[in-house]
Short mmCIF file of C-alpha atoms in Angstrom, two decimals:
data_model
loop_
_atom_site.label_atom_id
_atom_site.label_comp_id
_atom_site.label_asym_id
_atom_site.label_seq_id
_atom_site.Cartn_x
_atom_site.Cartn_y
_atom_site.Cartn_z
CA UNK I 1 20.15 14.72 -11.00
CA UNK I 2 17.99 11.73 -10.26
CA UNK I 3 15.66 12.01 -7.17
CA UNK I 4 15.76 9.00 -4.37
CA UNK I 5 11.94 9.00 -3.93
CA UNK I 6 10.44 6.66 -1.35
CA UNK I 7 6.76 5.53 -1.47
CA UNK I 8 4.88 4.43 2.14
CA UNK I 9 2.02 3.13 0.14
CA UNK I 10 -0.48 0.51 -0.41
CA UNK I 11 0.16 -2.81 -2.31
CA UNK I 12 -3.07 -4.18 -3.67
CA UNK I 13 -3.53 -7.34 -6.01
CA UNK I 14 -5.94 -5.61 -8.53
CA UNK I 15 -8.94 -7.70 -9.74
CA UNK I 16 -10.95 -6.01 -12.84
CA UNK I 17 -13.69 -6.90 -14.92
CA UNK I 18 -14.53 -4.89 -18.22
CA UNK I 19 -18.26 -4.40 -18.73
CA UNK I 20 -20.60 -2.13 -21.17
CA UNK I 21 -21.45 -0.24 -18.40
CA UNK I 22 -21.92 0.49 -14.56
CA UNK I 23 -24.80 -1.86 -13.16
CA UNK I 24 -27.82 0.02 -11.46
CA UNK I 25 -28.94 -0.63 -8.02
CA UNK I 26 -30.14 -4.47 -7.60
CA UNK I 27 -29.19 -5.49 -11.11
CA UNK I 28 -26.80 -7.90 -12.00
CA UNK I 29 -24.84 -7.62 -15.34
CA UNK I 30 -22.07 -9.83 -17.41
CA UNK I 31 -18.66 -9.04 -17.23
CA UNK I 32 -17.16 -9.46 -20.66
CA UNK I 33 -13.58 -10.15 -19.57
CA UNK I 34 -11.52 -10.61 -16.14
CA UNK I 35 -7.81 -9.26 -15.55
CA UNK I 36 -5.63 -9.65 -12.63
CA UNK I 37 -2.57 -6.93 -11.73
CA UNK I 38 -0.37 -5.91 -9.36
CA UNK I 39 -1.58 -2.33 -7.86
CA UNK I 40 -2.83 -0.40 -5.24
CA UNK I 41 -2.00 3.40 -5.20
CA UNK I 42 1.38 3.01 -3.64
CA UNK I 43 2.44 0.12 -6.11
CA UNK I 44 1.60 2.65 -8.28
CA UNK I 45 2.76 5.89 -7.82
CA UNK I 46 6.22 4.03 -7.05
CA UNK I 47 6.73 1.99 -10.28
CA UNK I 48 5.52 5.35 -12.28
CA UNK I 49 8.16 6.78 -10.18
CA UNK I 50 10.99 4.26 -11.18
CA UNK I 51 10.19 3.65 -14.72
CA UNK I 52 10.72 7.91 -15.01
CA UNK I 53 14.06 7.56 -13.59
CA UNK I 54 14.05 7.80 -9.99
CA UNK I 55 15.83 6.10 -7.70
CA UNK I 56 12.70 4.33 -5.90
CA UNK I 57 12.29 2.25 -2.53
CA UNK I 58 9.22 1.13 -0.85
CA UNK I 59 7.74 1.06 2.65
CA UNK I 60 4.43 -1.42 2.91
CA UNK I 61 3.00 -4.37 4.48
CA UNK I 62 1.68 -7.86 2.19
CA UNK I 63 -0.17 -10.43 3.64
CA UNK I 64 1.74 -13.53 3.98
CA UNK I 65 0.22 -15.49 1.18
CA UNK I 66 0.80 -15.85 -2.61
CA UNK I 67 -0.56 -12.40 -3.50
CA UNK I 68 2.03 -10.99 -0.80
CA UNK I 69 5.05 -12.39 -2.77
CA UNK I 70 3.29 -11.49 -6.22
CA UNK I 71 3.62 -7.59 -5.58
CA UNK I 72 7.60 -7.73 -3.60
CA UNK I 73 7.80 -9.16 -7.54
CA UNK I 74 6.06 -7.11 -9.32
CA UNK I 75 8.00 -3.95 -7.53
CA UNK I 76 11.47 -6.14 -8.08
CA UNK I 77 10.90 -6.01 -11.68
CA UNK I 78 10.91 -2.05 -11.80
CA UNK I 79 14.32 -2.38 -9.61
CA UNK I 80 12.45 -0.70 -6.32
CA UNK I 81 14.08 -1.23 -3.12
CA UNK I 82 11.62 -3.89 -1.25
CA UNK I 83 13.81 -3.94 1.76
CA UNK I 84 11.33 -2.45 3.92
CA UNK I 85 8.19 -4.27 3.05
CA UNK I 86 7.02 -6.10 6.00
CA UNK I 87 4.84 -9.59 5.76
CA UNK I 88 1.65 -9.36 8.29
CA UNK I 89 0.70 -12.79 9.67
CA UNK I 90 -2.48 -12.28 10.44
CA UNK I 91 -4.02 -10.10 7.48
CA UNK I 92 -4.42 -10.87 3.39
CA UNK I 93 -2.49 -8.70 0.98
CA UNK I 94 -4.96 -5.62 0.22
CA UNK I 95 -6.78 -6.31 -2.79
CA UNK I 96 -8.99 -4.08 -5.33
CA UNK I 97 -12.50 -5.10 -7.30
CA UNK I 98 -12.63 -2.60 -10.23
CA UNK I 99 -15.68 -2.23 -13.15
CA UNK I 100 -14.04 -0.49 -15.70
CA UNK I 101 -16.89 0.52 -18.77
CA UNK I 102 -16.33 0.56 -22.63
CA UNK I 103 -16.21 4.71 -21.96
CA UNK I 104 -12.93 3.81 -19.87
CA UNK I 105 -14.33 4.78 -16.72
CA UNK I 106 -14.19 3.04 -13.66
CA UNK I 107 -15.64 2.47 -10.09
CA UNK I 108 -13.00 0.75 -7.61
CA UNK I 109 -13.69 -1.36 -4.40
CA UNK I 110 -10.79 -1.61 -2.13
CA UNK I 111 -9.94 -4.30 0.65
CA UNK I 112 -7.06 -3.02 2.94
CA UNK I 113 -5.93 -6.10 4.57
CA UNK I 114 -2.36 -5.74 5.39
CA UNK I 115 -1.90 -1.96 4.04
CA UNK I 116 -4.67 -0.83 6.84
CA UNK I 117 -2.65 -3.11 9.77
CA UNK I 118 0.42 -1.14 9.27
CA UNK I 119 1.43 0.54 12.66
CA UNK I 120 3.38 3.54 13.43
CA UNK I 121 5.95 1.74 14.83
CA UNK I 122 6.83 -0.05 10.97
CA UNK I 123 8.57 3.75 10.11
CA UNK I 124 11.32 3.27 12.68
CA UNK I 125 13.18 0.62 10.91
CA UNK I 126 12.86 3.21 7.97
CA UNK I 127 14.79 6.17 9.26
CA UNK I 128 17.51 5.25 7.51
CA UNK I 129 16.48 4.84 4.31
CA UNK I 130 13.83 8.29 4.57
CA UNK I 131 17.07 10.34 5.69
CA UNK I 132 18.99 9.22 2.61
CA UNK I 133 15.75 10.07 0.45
CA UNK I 134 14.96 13.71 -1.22
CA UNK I 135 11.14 13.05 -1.93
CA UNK I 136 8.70 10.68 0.64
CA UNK I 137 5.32 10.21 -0.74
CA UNK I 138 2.16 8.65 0.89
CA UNK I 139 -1.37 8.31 0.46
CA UNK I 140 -4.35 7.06 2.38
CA UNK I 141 -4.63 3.50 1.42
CA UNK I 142 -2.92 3.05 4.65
CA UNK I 143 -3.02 4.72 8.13
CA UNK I 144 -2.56 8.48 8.22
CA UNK I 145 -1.16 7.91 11.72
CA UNK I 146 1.81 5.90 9.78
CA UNK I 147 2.27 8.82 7.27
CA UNK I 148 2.32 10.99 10.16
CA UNK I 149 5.47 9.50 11.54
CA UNK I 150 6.90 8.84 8.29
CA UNK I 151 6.51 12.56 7.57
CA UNK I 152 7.73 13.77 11.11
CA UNK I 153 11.23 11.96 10.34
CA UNK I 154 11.36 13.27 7.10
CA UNK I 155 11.21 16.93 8.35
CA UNK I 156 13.56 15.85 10.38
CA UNK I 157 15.97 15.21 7.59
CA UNK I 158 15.43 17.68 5.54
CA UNK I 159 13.61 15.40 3.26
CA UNK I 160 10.27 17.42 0.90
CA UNK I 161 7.18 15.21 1.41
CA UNK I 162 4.54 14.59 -1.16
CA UNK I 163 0.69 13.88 0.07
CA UNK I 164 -1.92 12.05 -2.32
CA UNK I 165 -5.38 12.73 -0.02
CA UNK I 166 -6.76 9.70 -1.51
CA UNK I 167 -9.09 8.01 -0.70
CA UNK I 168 -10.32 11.12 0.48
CA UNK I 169 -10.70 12.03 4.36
CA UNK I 170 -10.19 14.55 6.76
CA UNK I 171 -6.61 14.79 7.60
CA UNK I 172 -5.23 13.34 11.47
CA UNK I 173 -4.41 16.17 13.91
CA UNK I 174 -0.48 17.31 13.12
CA UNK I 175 -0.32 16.12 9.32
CA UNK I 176 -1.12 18.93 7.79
CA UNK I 177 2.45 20.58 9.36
CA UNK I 178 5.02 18.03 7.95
CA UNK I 179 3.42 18.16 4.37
CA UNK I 180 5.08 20.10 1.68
CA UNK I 181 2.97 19.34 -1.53
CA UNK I 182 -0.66 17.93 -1.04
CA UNK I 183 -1.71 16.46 -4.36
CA UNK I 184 -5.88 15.64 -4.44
CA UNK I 185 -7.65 16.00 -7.77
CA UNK I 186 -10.63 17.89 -7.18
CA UNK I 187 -13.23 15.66 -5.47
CA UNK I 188 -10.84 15.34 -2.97
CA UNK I 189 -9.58 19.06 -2.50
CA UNK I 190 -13.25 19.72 -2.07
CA UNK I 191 -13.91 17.52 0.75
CA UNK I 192 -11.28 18.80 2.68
CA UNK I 193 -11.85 22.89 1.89
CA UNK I 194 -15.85 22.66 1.77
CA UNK I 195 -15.07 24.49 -1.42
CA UNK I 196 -16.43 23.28 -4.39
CA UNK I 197 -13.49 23.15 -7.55
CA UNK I 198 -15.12 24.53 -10.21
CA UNK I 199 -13.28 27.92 -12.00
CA UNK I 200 -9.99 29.68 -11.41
CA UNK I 201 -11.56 31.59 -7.82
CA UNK I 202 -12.59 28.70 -6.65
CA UNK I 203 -9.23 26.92 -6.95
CA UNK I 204 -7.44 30.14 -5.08
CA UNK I 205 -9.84 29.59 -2.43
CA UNK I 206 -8.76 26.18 -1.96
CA UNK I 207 -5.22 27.02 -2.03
CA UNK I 208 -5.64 29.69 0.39
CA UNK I 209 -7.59 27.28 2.54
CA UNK I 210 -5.02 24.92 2.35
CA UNK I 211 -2.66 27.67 3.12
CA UNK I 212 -4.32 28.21 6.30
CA UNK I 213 -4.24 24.84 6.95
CA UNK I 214 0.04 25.35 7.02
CA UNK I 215 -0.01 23.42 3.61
CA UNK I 216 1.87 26.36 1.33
CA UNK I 217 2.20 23.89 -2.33
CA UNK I 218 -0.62 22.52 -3.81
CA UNK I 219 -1.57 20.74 -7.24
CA UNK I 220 -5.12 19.88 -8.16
CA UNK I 221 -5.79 17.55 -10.68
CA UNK I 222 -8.86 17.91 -12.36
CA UNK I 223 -9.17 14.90 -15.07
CA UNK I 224 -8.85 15.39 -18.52
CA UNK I 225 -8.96 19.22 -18.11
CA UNK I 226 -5.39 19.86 -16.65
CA UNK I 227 -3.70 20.50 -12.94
CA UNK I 228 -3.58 23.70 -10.89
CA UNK I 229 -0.89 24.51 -9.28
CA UNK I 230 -0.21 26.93 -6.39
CA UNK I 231 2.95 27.99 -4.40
CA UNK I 232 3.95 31.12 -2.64
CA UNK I 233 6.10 31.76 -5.79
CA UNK I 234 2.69 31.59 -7.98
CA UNK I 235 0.06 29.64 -9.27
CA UNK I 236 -1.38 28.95 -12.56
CA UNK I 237 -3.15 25.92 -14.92
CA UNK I 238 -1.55 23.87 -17.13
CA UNK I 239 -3.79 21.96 -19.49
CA UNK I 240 -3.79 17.97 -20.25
CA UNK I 241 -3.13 16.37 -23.32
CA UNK I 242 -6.09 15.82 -25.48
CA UNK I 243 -6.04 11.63 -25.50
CA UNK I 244 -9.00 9.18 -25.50
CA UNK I 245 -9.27 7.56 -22.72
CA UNK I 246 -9.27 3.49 -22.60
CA UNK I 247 -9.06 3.27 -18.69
CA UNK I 248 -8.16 5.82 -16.30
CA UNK I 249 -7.16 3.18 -13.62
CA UNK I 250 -3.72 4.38 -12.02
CA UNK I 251 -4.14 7.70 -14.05
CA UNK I 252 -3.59 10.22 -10.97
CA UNK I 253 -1.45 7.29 -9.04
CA UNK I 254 1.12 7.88 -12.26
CA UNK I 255 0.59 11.80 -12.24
CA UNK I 256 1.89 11.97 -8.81
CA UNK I 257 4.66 9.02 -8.98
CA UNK I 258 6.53 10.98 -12.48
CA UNK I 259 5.91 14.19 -10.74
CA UNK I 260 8.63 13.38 -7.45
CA UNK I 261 10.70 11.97 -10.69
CA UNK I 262 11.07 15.61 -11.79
CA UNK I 263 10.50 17.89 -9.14
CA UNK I 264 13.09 19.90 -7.47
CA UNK I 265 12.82 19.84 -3.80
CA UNK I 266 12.09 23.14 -3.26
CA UNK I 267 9.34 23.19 -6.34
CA UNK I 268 11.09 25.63 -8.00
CA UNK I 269 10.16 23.53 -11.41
CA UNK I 270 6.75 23.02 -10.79
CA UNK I 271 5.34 23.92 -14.11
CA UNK I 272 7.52 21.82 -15.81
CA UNK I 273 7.14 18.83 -13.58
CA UNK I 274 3.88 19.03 -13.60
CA UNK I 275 3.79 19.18 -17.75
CA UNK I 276 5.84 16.16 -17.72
CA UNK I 277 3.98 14.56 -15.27
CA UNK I 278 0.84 15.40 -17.52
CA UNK I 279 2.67 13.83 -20.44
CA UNK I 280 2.84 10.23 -18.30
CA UNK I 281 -0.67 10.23 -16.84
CA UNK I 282 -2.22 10.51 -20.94
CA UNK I 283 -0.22 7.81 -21.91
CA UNK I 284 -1.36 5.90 -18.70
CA UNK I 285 -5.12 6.41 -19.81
CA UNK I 286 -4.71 5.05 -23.34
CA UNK I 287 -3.86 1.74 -21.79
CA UNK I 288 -5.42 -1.03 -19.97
CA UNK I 289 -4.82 -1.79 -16.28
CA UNK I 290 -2.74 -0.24 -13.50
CA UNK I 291 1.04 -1.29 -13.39
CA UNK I 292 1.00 -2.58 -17.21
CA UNK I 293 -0.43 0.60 -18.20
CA UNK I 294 2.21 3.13 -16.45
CA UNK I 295 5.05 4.32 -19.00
CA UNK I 296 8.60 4.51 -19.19
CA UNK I 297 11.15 7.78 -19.81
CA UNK I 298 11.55 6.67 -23.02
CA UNK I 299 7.90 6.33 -23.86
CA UNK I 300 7.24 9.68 -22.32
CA UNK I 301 9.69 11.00 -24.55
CA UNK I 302 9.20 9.45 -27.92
CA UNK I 303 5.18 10.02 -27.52
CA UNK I 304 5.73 14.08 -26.77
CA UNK I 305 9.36 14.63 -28.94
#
């Protein structure tokens, strides 16, 4: 069975320049090299989504300016539904500064522009397309009080919802209800538990936290180490795959985008999901960029036969 996902994301025009390695406070370095991509976490997590098989549509906001019409392209190309991307008159399409270092590691500078104008009221035209959907996903590279009523319709319909806490913040009053699966890695999980992820107790605190919280399925990522994973079936650790690392740019955006590719909608799978999920986000890291670097099926597949 292939999942309809649908992705109320972020659409940024990514801007990155490769340098030896981060600048210090007040000093100014040479890049070596400049790239420009279509991005942003939503961008991402959706095309990772598509290229592993699922049906994929997108709910976002673009500037109305050249970069707007650069990422409805850049989504065409994966065949995602851009139907419900609306174009903001009076703010930019969202773009993204990133210095990525010859260790592939990366700081990222984000402009919101159209992503952070999005209202509530840009869901409603979406109903539609959410009640015809099995998985909704959303981050926080747009307003959590547009997830919110994303998520509220999707209960609605019977529809599982997926939450990437990224950037991280403290979540809106009512979110925490209409979420099935919360995704952070664990910076993130942290900020919201005031529990530090650092051993196997730590991460049951944090799932019992979020528990409390009314948020029963959980995966932590936790970089090249692996993912927890709790539900009231279980929980357990699966480890990554051992790659090197060229640029971990979109890593955890294509973790969570191949994961609502697999996952049943009761999470029954999770394990396996999760392992395939694993599989996408090491090939993701041995590439360069965001969008370019995000594999297909058939990579998946041939790379871990």
């Amino acid at each position: 069975m292939t999942n309809k996902v649908v992705v109320l994301g972020s659409l940024n025009v990514d801007t990155t320049l490769h340098i030896a390695q981060m600048p210090k406070p007040g000093e100014t370095i040479r890049a070596m090299s400049k790239t420009n991509s279509a991005g942003g976490k939503g961008a991402n997590q959706a095309v990772a989504a598509a290229r592993s098989g699922a049906a994929t549509s997108f709910i976002g906001q673009v500037g109305k300016d050249g970069n707007g019409q650069f990422m409805i392209d850049a989504l065409k190309r994966d065949q995602i539904n851009v139907d419900h991307i609306k174009v903001d008159d009076q703010d930019g399409t969202g773009s993204a500064v990133i210095l990525l270092d010859e260790n592939g590691q990366n700081s990222i500078m984000v402009y919101g522009g159209a992503n952070q104008a999005m209202k509530p009221t840009i869901v409603a035209d979406s109903e539609a397309l959410i009640e015809s959907s099995d998985i909704l996903i959303s981050e926080f590279e747009t307003p959590q009080e547009v997830t919110l009523e994303a998520f509220k319709l999707a209960k609605k319909h019977g529809v599982t919802t997926i939450l990437n806490p990224a950037p991280a913040a403290k979540l809106i009053d009512g979110l925490a209800e209409v979420v099935d699966l919360i995704v952070p890695n664990e910076t993130e999980s942290a900020s919201l538990t005031e529990i530090e992820v650092n051993d196997q107790a730590s991460m049951d605190a944090n799932a019992e936290k979020f528990t409390k919280m009314g948020i029963k399925n959980l995966i932590i990522t936790i970089g090249d180490r692996g993912a927890y994973y709790h539900t009231p079936a279980g929980s357990g650790f699966v480890p990554a795959f051992k790659v090197h690392a060229k640029d971990t740019t979109a890593a955890g955006d294509t973790f969570i985008g191949a994961l609502s590719s697999e996952i049943n909608k009761d999470f029954s799978n999770i394990k396996a999901a999760l392992t395939y999920a694993q599989k996408a986000s090491s090939i993701t890291v041995q590439r360069l960029g965001a969008l370019p670097s995000i594999p297909t099926a058939k990579e998946i597949a041939n790379q871990y036969k």
